[in-house]
Protein backbone atom coordinates (compact mmCIF):
# COMPACT_ATOMS: atom_id res chain seq x y z
CA UNK A 1 0.00 0.00 0.00
CA UNK A 2 1.37 3.39 -1.01
CA UNK A 3 -0.01 6.55 0.55
CA UNK A 4 0.95 9.96 -0.77
CA UNK A 5 0.93 12.23 2.26
CA UNK A 6 -0.35 15.75 1.70
CA UNK A 7 1.04 19.07 2.85
CA UNK A 8 -2.12 20.94 3.88
CA UNK A 9 -3.58 23.13 6.60
CA UNK A 10 -6.59 22.90 8.92
CA UNK A 11 -6.61 26.60 9.84
CA UNK A 12 -6.10 30.06 8.33
CA UNK A 13 -5.96 29.38 4.56
CA UNK A 14 -7.55 25.89 4.87
CA UNK A 15 -5.78 24.02 2.09
CA UNK A 16 -7.17 20.65 3.30
CA UNK A 17 -8.71 18.63 0.50
CA UNK A 18 -9.87 15.03 0.22
CA UNK A 19 -8.76 12.90 -2.72
CA UNK A 20 -11.32 10.73 -4.49
CA UNK A 21 -9.95 7.80 -2.46
CA UNK A 22 -10.51 9.66 0.83
CA UNK A 23 -14.08 10.56 -0.12
CA UNK A 24 -14.88 6.97 -1.09
CA UNK A 25 -13.72 5.65 2.31
CA UNK A 26 -15.25 8.49 4.36
CA UNK A 27 -17.25 7.06 7.31
CA UNK A 28 -20.67 8.44 6.42
CA UNK A 29 -22.47 7.98 9.76
CA UNK A 30 -26.11 7.46 8.78
CA UNK A 31 -27.24 3.90 8.03
CA UNK A 32 -30.83 5.01 7.38
CA UNK A 33 -32.74 8.18 6.45
CA UNK A 34 -33.24 9.35 10.03
CA UNK A 35 -31.07 9.76 13.11
CA UNK A 36 -31.57 9.37 16.82
CA UNK A 37 -29.14 8.49 19.57
CA UNK A 38 -28.40 4.84 20.15
CA UNK A 39 -25.60 2.86 21.77
CA UNK A 40 -24.66 1.67 18.22
CA UNK A 41 -21.61 -0.28 19.39
CA UNK A 42 -20.09 -3.13 17.41
CA UNK A 43 -16.95 -5.21 17.62
CA UNK A 44 -13.91 -3.62 16.01
CA UNK A 45 -12.82 -6.63 13.96
CA UNK A 46 -11.56 -4.85 10.87
CA UNK A 47 -13.76 -4.17 7.87
CA UNK A 48 -13.83 -3.93 4.09
CA UNK A 49 -10.39 -3.82 2.52
CA UNK A 50 -9.25 -0.22 2.13
CA UNK A 51 -11.92 1.12 4.50
CA UNK A 52 -11.25 3.16 7.61
CA UNK A 53 -12.21 0.05 9.62
CA UNK A 54 -9.58 -2.25 8.10
CA UNK A 55 -6.64 -1.37 10.40
CA UNK A 56 -6.61 -0.87 14.14
CA UNK A 57 -5.33 2.72 13.82
CA UNK A 58 -6.08 4.15 10.40
CA UNK A 59 -3.31 6.08 8.62
CA UNK A 60 -4.33 8.13 5.58
CA UNK A 61 -3.18 10.92 3.28
CA UNK A 62 -3.73 13.58 5.98
CA UNK A 63 -1.36 11.96 8.51
CA UNK A 64 1.61 14.32 8.42
CA UNK A 65 -0.52 17.45 8.21
CA UNK A 66 -2.64 16.35 11.18
CA UNK A 67 0.49 15.68 13.23
CA UNK A 68 1.83 19.12 12.35
CA UNK A 69 -1.47 20.68 13.43
CA UNK A 70 -1.37 18.72 16.72
CA UNK A 71 2.13 20.00 17.47
CA UNK A 72 0.97 23.56 16.84
CA UNK A 73 -2.01 23.16 19.21
CA UNK A 74 0.27 21.78 21.94
CA UNK A 75 2.73 24.64 21.54
CA UNK A 76 -0.13 27.09 22.10
CA UNK A 77 -1.84 25.11 24.87
CA UNK A 78 0.12 22.30 26.59
CA UNK A 79 -2.94 21.44 28.74
CA UNK A 80 -4.49 19.67 25.74
CA UNK A 81 -2.40 16.72 26.88
CA UNK A 82 -2.74 15.69 30.55
CA UNK A 83 -2.23 12.54 32.59
CA UNK A 84 -3.00 12.11 36.27
CA UNK A 85 -0.32 10.31 38.34
CA UNK A 86 -2.29 7.04 38.44
CA UNK A 87 -2.24 6.71 34.64
CA UNK A 88 1.48 6.31 33.85
CA UNK A 89 1.26 2.54 33.41
CA UNK A 90 -1.77 2.98 31.15
CA UNK A 91 0.33 5.35 29.04
CA UNK A 92 2.89 2.60 28.49
CA UNK A 93 0.08 0.18 27.66
CA UNK A 94 -1.18 2.60 25.02
CA UNK A 95 2.30 3.14 23.59
CA UNK A 96 2.71 -0.63 23.17
CA UNK A 97 -0.74 -1.06 21.61
CA UNK A 98 -0.14 1.64 19.00
CA UNK A 99 3.43 0.65 18.17
CA UNK A 100 2.59 -3.03 17.77
CA UNK A 101 -0.55 -2.24 15.75
CA UNK A 102 1.12 0.20 13.39
CA UNK A 103 4.23 -1.89 12.83
CA UNK A 104 2.08 -4.93 12.00
CA UNK A 105 -0.57 -3.10 9.94
CA UNK A 106 1.76 -0.68 8.09
CA UNK A 107 5.19 -2.40 7.98
CA UNK A 108 6.32 -0.13 5.14
CA UNK A 109 5.80 2.94 7.34
CA UNK A 110 6.57 1.84 10.92
CA UNK A 111 8.98 -0.58 12.57
CA UNK A 112 9.20 -1.84 16.15
CA UNK A 113 12.22 -3.84 17.30
CA UNK A 114 12.17 -5.32 20.81
CA UNK A 115 14.99 -6.89 22.76
CA UNK A 116 13.60 -7.38 26.24
CA UNK A 117 12.89 -3.88 27.56
CA UNK A 118 15.17 -2.26 24.98
CA UNK A 119 12.92 -1.05 22.18
CA UNK A 120 13.61 0.75 18.90
CA UNK A 121 10.75 2.59 17.19
CA UNK A 122 11.00 3.83 13.60
CA UNK A 123 8.36 6.16 12.18
CA UNK A 124 9.40 6.69 8.57
CA UNK A 125 6.85 9.36 7.57
CA UNK A 126 7.85 11.56 10.54
CA UNK A 127 11.56 10.64 10.28
CA UNK A 128 11.69 9.37 13.88
CA UNK A 129 14.15 6.67 14.94
CA UNK A 130 14.25 6.35 18.75
CA UNK A 131 15.64 3.75 21.11
CA UNK A 132 14.25 3.64 24.66
CA UNK A 133 13.67 1.41 27.65
CA UNK A 134 10.10 0.20 27.97
CA UNK A 135 8.50 1.35 31.27
CA UNK A 136 11.30 3.91 31.89
CA UNK A 137 9.87 7.40 31.42
CA UNK A 138 13.30 9.01 31.50
CA UNK A 139 14.25 7.39 28.20
CA UNK A 140 11.57 9.21 26.18
CA UNK A 141 11.33 12.93 25.33
CA UNK A 142 7.72 12.99 26.62
CA UNK A 143 5.60 10.73 28.81
CA UNK A 144 4.65 7.52 26.97
CA UNK A 145 1.09 8.57 26.17
CA UNK A 146 2.16 11.96 24.82
CA UNK A 147 5.08 10.50 22.90
CA UNK A 148 3.02 8.05 20.87
CA UNK A 149 -0.09 10.21 20.44
CA UNK A 150 2.04 12.98 18.94
CA UNK A 151 2.49 10.43 16.16
CA UNK A 152 -1.05 9.06 15.84
CA UNK A 153 -4.10 10.62 14.19
CA UNK A 154 -7.12 11.26 16.38
CA UNK A 155 -7.64 12.19 20.00
CA UNK A 156 -7.06 9.73 22.84
CA UNK A 157 -8.84 9.56 26.18
CA UNK A 158 -7.54 7.02 28.70
CA UNK A 159 -10.17 5.90 31.20
CA UNK A 160 -9.47 4.41 34.61
CA UNK A 161 -12.04 1.78 35.64
CA UNK A 162 -13.03 1.87 39.32
CA UNK A 163 -16.17 2.07 41.46
CA UNK A 164 -18.15 0.48 38.61
CA UNK A 165 -17.53 3.57 36.50
CA UNK A 166 -15.02 5.04 34.04
CA UNK A 167 -12.95 8.10 34.92
CA UNK A 168 -11.31 10.41 32.40
CA UNK A 169 -7.87 10.52 34.00
CA UNK A 170 -5.62 11.07 30.96
CA UNK A 171 -5.85 12.27 27.40
CA UNK A 172 -4.40 13.85 24.29
CA UNK A 173 -7.20 16.01 22.92
CA UNK A 174 -6.50 18.51 20.14
CA UNK A 175 -9.23 17.75 17.54
CA UNK A 176 -12.33 17.64 19.74
CA UNK A 177 -15.87 18.65 18.88
CA UNK A 178 -16.39 21.49 21.40
CA UNK A 179 -15.44 19.85 24.69
CA UNK A 180 -12.47 20.39 26.97
CA UNK A 181 -10.04 17.85 28.43
CA UNK A 182 -8.89 20.46 30.94
CA UNK A 183 -12.48 20.82 32.19
CA UNK A 184 -13.37 17.10 32.10
CA UNK A 185 -10.15 15.63 33.49
CA UNK A 186 -10.97 13.53 36.58
CA UNK A 187 -14.71 13.32 35.78
CA UNK A 188 -16.63 10.07 35.54
CA UNK A 189 -18.59 8.80 32.55
CA UNK A 190 -21.91 10.39 33.47
CA UNK A 191 -20.37 13.71 34.49
CA UNK A 192 -18.58 14.37 31.21
CA UNK A 193 -21.65 13.34 29.19
CA UNK A 194 -23.98 15.60 31.19
CA UNK A 195 -24.41 18.25 28.43
CA UNK A 196 -25.79 15.77 25.85
CA UNK A 197 -29.57 16.26 25.34
CA UNK A 198 -32.15 13.43 25.27
CA UNK A 199 -29.66 10.56 25.64
CA UNK A 200 -29.84 10.49 29.44
CA UNK A 201 -33.64 10.22 29.47
CA UNK A 202 -33.42 7.42 26.88
CA UNK A 203 -31.02 5.43 29.06
CA UNK A 204 -28.38 5.52 26.33
CA UNK A 205 -25.45 6.24 28.64
CA UNK A 206 -26.44 3.66 31.24
CA UNK A 207 -26.46 0.98 28.54
CA UNK A 208 -23.25 2.31 26.97
CA UNK A 209 -21.38 2.27 30.30
CA UNK A 210 -22.48 -1.31 30.99
CA UNK A 211 -21.15 -2.33 27.58
CA UNK A 212 -17.84 -0.49 28.02
CA UNK A 213 -17.14 -1.87 31.48
CA UNK A 214 -17.30 -5.36 30.01
CA UNK A 215 -14.92 -4.84 27.07
CA UNK A 216 -12.20 -7.47 27.26
CA UNK A 217 -8.59 -7.37 26.17
CA UNK A 218 -8.31 -8.40 22.54
CA UNK A 219 -11.98 -7.61 21.80
CA UNK A 220 -12.13 -3.87 20.97
CA UNK A 221 -15.35 -2.10 20.04
CA UNK A 222 -16.26 0.86 17.82
CA UNK A 223 -18.99 3.33 16.95
CA UNK A 224 -19.46 6.47 14.86
CA UNK A 225 -20.40 9.93 16.12
CA UNK A 226 -20.90 13.12 14.11
CA UNK A 227 -21.37 16.87 14.16
CA UNK A 228 -20.94 19.81 11.76
CA UNK A 229 -18.00 22.17 11.27
CA UNK A 230 -17.67 25.24 9.09
CA UNK A 231 -14.32 24.97 7.29
CA UNK A 232 -12.03 21.93 7.66
CA UNK A 233 -10.97 22.87 11.18
CA UNK A 234 -9.63 20.15 13.47
CA UNK A 235 -9.33 22.25 16.63
CA UNK A 236 -12.91 23.12 17.58
CA UNK A 237 -12.22 23.34 21.30
CA UNK A 238 -14.14 25.55 23.74
CA UNK A 239 -10.82 27.22 24.53
CA UNK A 240 -10.70 28.52 20.95
CA UNK A 241 -14.41 29.09 20.37
CA UNK A 242 -13.74 32.80 19.85
CA UNK A 243 -11.72 31.81 16.76
CA UNK A 244 -13.94 29.19 15.15
CA UNK A 245 -17.45 30.01 16.38
CA UNK A 246 -17.65 33.19 14.33
CA UNK A 247 -16.86 31.23 11.17
CA UNK A 248 -20.40 29.88 11.16
CA UNK A 249 -21.46 33.36 10.06
CA UNK A 250 -19.37 33.13 6.88
CA UNK A 251 -21.66 30.62 5.16
CA UNK A 252 -23.56 31.79 2.09
CA UNK A 253 -25.69 29.91 -0.44
CA UNK A 254 -22.77 30.23 -2.85
CA UNK A 255 -20.04 28.77 -0.59
CA UNK A 256 -21.90 26.31 1.65
CA UNK A 257 -20.99 23.28 -0.45
CA UNK A 258 -17.29 24.04 -0.08
CA UNK A 259 -17.23 25.37 3.50
CA UNK A 260 -19.77 23.26 5.40
CA UNK A 261 -18.20 20.01 6.58
CA UNK A 262 -19.66 16.88 8.08
CA UNK A 263 -17.34 15.93 10.93
CA UNK A 264 -17.39 12.24 11.80
CA UNK A 265 -15.62 10.54 14.68
CA UNK A 266 -14.62 6.91 14.53
CA UNK A 267 -14.63 6.07 18.24
CA UNK A 268 -12.90 2.84 19.24
CA UNK A 269 -12.38 1.23 22.64
CA UNK A 270 -9.45 -1.01 23.63
CA UNK A 271 -8.86 -2.71 26.98
CA UNK A 272 -5.25 -2.24 28.11
CA UNK A 273 -3.45 -5.28 29.57
CA UNK A 274 -1.36 -4.15 32.58
CA UNK A 275 -3.41 -1.23 33.89
CA UNK A 276 -6.88 -2.57 32.96
CA UNK A 277 -7.62 0.95 31.73
CA UNK A 278 -9.83 1.54 28.70
CA UNK A 279 -8.41 3.66 25.91
CA UNK A 280 -10.89 5.64 23.84
CA UNK A 281 -9.38 6.80 20.50
CA UNK A 282 -11.51 9.42 18.72
CA UNK A 283 -10.47 9.75 15.09
CA UNK A 284 -11.89 12.78 13.26
CA UNK A 285 -12.70 12.66 9.53
CA UNK A 286 -13.87 15.72 7.59
CA UNK A 287 -15.79 15.92 4.31
CA UNK A 288 -17.35 18.97 2.70
CA UNK A 289 -20.93 18.90 1.48
CA UNK A 290 -19.51 19.03 -2.07
CA UNK A 291 -17.43 15.92 -1.27
CA UNK A 292 -20.47 14.06 0.03
CA UNK A 293 -22.63 14.91 -2.99
CA UNK A 294 -20.24 12.78 -5.05
CA UNK A 295 -22.48 9.85 -4.11
CA UNK A 296 -26.24 10.15 -4.75
CA UNK A 297 -27.15 7.92 -1.80
CA UNK A 298 -25.31 10.20 0.62
CA UNK A 299 -26.87 13.32 -0.91
CA UNK A 300 -30.41 11.98 -0.54
CA UNK A 301 -29.84 10.65 2.96
CA UNK A 302 -28.06 13.69 4.39
CA UNK A 303 -30.92 15.93 3.27
CA UNK A 304 -33.48 13.73 5.00
CA UNK A 305 -31.48 13.38 8.22
CA UNK A 306 -30.85 17.12 8.56
CA UNK A 307 -34.45 17.97 7.62
CA UNK A 308 -36.00 15.67 10.22
CA UNK A 309 -33.51 16.04 13.08
CA UNK A 310 -35.17 17.24 16.32
CA UNK A 311 -34.47 20.89 17.04
CA UNK A 312 -32.61 20.22 20.29
CA UNK A 313 -30.23 17.83 18.52
CA UNK A 314 -29.60 20.30 15.70
CA UNK A 315 -28.81 22.89 18.37
CA UNK A 316 -26.49 20.52 20.23
CA UNK A 317 -24.73 19.60 17.00
CA UNK A 318 -24.15 23.29 16.38
CA UNK A 319 -26.02 24.06 13.16
CA UNK A 320 -29.57 25.09 14.07
CA UNK A 321 -29.09 28.63 12.70
CA UNK A 322 -27.68 27.39 9.40
CA UNK A 323 -30.11 24.50 8.91
CA UNK A 324 -32.38 26.36 6.42
CA UNK A 325 -29.37 27.15 4.22
CA UNK A 326 -28.14 23.56 4.48
CA UNK A 327 -31.55 22.25 3.44
CA UNK A 328 -31.73 24.61 0.45
CA UNK A 329 -28.41 23.21 -0.74
CA UNK A 330 -29.12 19.55 0.07
CA UNK A 331 -32.65 19.48 -1.35
CA UNK A 332 -31.20 19.80 -4.85
CA UNK A 333 -29.58 16.37 -4.39
CA UNK A 334 -32.64 14.54 -3.07
CA UNK A 335 -34.58 13.05 -5.98
CA UNK A 336 -36.94 11.18 -3.69
CA UNK A 337 -35.58 7.73 -4.53
CA UNK A 338 -35.40 4.97 -1.92
CA UNK A 339 -31.97 4.56 -0.30
CA UNK A 340 -30.45 1.26 0.72
CA UNK A 341 -29.55 0.46 4.32
CA UNK A 342 -25.95 0.88 5.44
CA UNK A 343 -23.36 3.64 5.30
CA UNK A 344 -21.47 2.70 2.14
CA UNK A 345 -22.25 4.50 -1.16
CA UNK A 346 -23.73 1.86 -3.44
CA UNK A 347 -25.72 3.77 -6.06
CA UNK A 348 -25.32 2.58 -9.63
CA UNK A 349 -24.41 6.12 -10.67
CA UNK A 350 -21.55 6.50 -8.19
CA UNK A 351 -17.93 6.69 -9.39
CA UNK A 352 -16.33 3.26 -9.16
CA UNK A 353 -13.17 3.27 -7.05
CA UNK A 354 -11.30 0.08 -6.22
CA UNK A 355 -10.57 0.31 -2.50
CA UNK A 356 -8.08 -2.54 -2.76
CA UNK A 357 -5.77 -0.34 -4.84
CA UNK A 358 -4.85 2.51 -2.56
CA UNK A 359 -2.34 4.35 -4.76
CA UNK A 360 -2.91 8.09 -4.80
Short mmCIF file of N, CA, C and O in Angstrom, two decimals, residues 37-41 164-166 188-191 193-194 196 198-214:
data_model
loop_
_atom_site.label_atom_id
_atom_site.label_comp_id
_atom_site.label_asym_id
_atom_site.label_seq_id
_atom_site.Cartn_x
_atom_site.Cartn_y
_atom_site.Cartn_z
N UNK A 37 -30.18 9.12 18.78
CA UNK A 37 -29.14 8.49 19.57
C UNK A 37 -29.40 7.00 19.76
O UNK A 37 -30.55 6.57 19.93
N UNK A 38 -28.34 6.24 19.76
CA UNK A 38 -28.40 4.84 20.15
C UNK A 38 -27.02 4.45 20.65
O UNK A 38 -26.05 5.18 20.44
N UNK A 39 -26.91 3.32 21.31
CA UNK A 39 -25.60 2.86 21.77
C UNK A 39 -24.72 2.55 20.57
O UNK A 39 -23.53 2.82 20.56
N UNK A 40 -25.27 2.01 19.51
CA UNK A 40 -24.66 1.67 18.22
C UNK A 40 -23.20 1.22 18.32
O UNK A 40 -22.32 1.64 17.58
N UNK A 41 -22.94 0.32 19.24
CA UNK A 41 -21.61 -0.28 19.39
C UNK A 41 -21.54 -1.57 18.58
O UNK A 41 -22.52 -2.29 18.44
N UNK A 164 -17.15 0.82 39.61
CA UNK A 164 -18.15 0.48 38.61
C UNK A 164 -18.45 1.65 37.68
O UNK A 164 -19.58 1.85 37.24
N UNK A 165 -17.39 2.41 37.36
CA UNK A 165 -17.53 3.57 36.50
C UNK A 165 -16.21 3.76 35.74
O UNK A 165 -15.22 3.07 36.00
N UNK A 166 -16.21 4.68 34.79
CA UNK A 166 -15.02 5.04 34.04
C UNK A 166 -14.68 6.49 34.31
O UNK A 166 -15.57 7.36 34.28
N UNK A 188 -16.19 11.40 35.92
CA UNK A 188 -16.63 10.07 35.54
C UNK A 188 -17.52 10.12 34.30
O UNK A 188 -17.84 11.18 33.78
N UNK A 189 -17.90 8.95 33.83
CA UNK A 189 -18.59 8.80 32.55
C UNK A 189 -19.86 9.65 32.47
O UNK A 189 -20.11 10.30 31.46
N UNK A 190 -20.66 9.64 33.52
CA UNK A 190 -21.91 10.39 33.47
C UNK A 190 -21.67 11.89 33.58
O UNK A 190 -22.41 12.70 33.00
N UNK A 191 -20.65 12.29 34.32
CA UNK A 191 -20.37 13.71 34.49
C UNK A 191 -19.93 14.36 33.18
O UNK A 191 -20.39 15.45 32.84
N UNK A 193 -20.59 13.39 30.19
CA UNK A 193 -21.65 13.34 29.19
C UNK A 193 -22.88 14.17 29.58
O UNK A 193 -23.87 14.16 28.86
N UNK A 194 -22.81 14.87 30.68
CA UNK A 194 -23.98 15.60 31.19
C UNK A 194 -24.59 16.58 30.19
O UNK A 194 -25.82 16.73 30.15
N UNK A 196 -25.16 16.35 27.04
CA UNK A 196 -25.79 15.77 25.85
C UNK A 196 -27.31 15.68 26.06
O UNK A 196 -27.76 15.06 27.02
N UNK A 198 -31.31 14.58 25.58
CA UNK A 198 -32.15 13.43 25.27
C UNK A 198 -31.56 12.08 25.67
O UNK A 198 -32.27 11.18 26.13
N UNK A 199 -30.25 11.90 25.47
CA UNK A 199 -29.66 10.56 25.64
C UNK A 199 -29.80 10.04 27.06
O UNK A 199 -29.97 8.85 27.27
N UNK A 200 -29.72 10.94 28.05
CA UNK A 200 -29.84 10.49 29.44
C UNK A 200 -31.24 9.93 29.71
O UNK A 200 -31.40 8.87 30.31
N UNK A 201 -32.26 10.67 29.24
CA UNK A 201 -33.64 10.22 29.47
C UNK A 201 -33.91 8.89 28.76
O UNK A 201 -34.74 8.09 29.21
N UNK A 202 -33.23 8.65 27.65
CA UNK A 202 -33.42 7.42 26.88
C UNK A 202 -32.63 6.25 27.44
O UNK A 202 -32.74 5.12 26.95
N UNK A 203 -31.81 6.50 28.46
CA UNK A 203 -31.02 5.43 29.06
C UNK A 203 -29.82 5.02 28.22
O UNK A 203 -29.22 3.97 28.46
N UNK A 204 -29.47 5.87 27.24
CA UNK A 204 -28.38 5.52 26.33
C UNK A 204 -27.06 5.34 27.10
O UNK A 204 -26.33 4.37 26.91
N UNK A 205 -26.75 6.28 27.98
CA UNK A 205 -25.45 6.24 28.64
C UNK A 205 -25.36 5.12 29.68
O UNK A 205 -24.29 4.56 29.90
N UNK A 206 -26.46 4.79 30.31
CA UNK A 206 -26.44 3.66 31.24
C UNK A 206 -26.11 2.37 30.50
O UNK A 206 -25.28 1.56 30.95
N UNK A 207 -26.73 2.17 29.34
CA UNK A 207 -26.46 0.98 28.54
C UNK A 207 -25.04 1.01 27.98
O UNK A 207 -24.35 -0.02 27.94
N UNK A 208 -24.60 2.20 27.54
CA UNK A 208 -23.25 2.31 26.97
C UNK A 208 -22.19 1.99 28.03
O UNK A 208 -21.21 1.28 27.75
N UNK A 209 -22.37 2.52 29.24
CA UNK A 209 -21.38 2.27 30.30
C UNK A 209 -21.32 0.78 30.63
O UNK A 209 -20.23 0.21 30.79
N UNK A 210 -22.46 0.13 30.70
CA UNK A 210 -22.48 -1.31 30.99
C UNK A 210 -21.69 -2.07 29.93
O UNK A 210 -20.91 -2.99 30.24
N UNK A 211 -21.88 -1.68 28.67
CA UNK A 211 -21.15 -2.33 27.58
C UNK A 211 -19.65 -2.09 27.71
O UNK A 211 -18.84 -3.02 27.62
N UNK A 212 -19.26 -0.84 27.97
CA UNK A 212 -17.84 -0.49 28.02
C UNK A 212 -17.12 -1.16 29.18
O UNK A 212 -15.96 -1.58 29.05
N UNK A 213 -17.78 -1.24 30.32
CA UNK A 213 -17.14 -1.87 31.48
C UNK A 213 -16.80 -3.33 31.22
O UNK A 213 -15.91 -3.89 31.88
N UNK A 214 -17.49 -3.93 30.27
CA UNK A 214 -17.30 -5.36 30.01
C UNK A 214 -16.43 -5.64 28.79
O UNK A 214 -16.29 -6.80 28.40
#
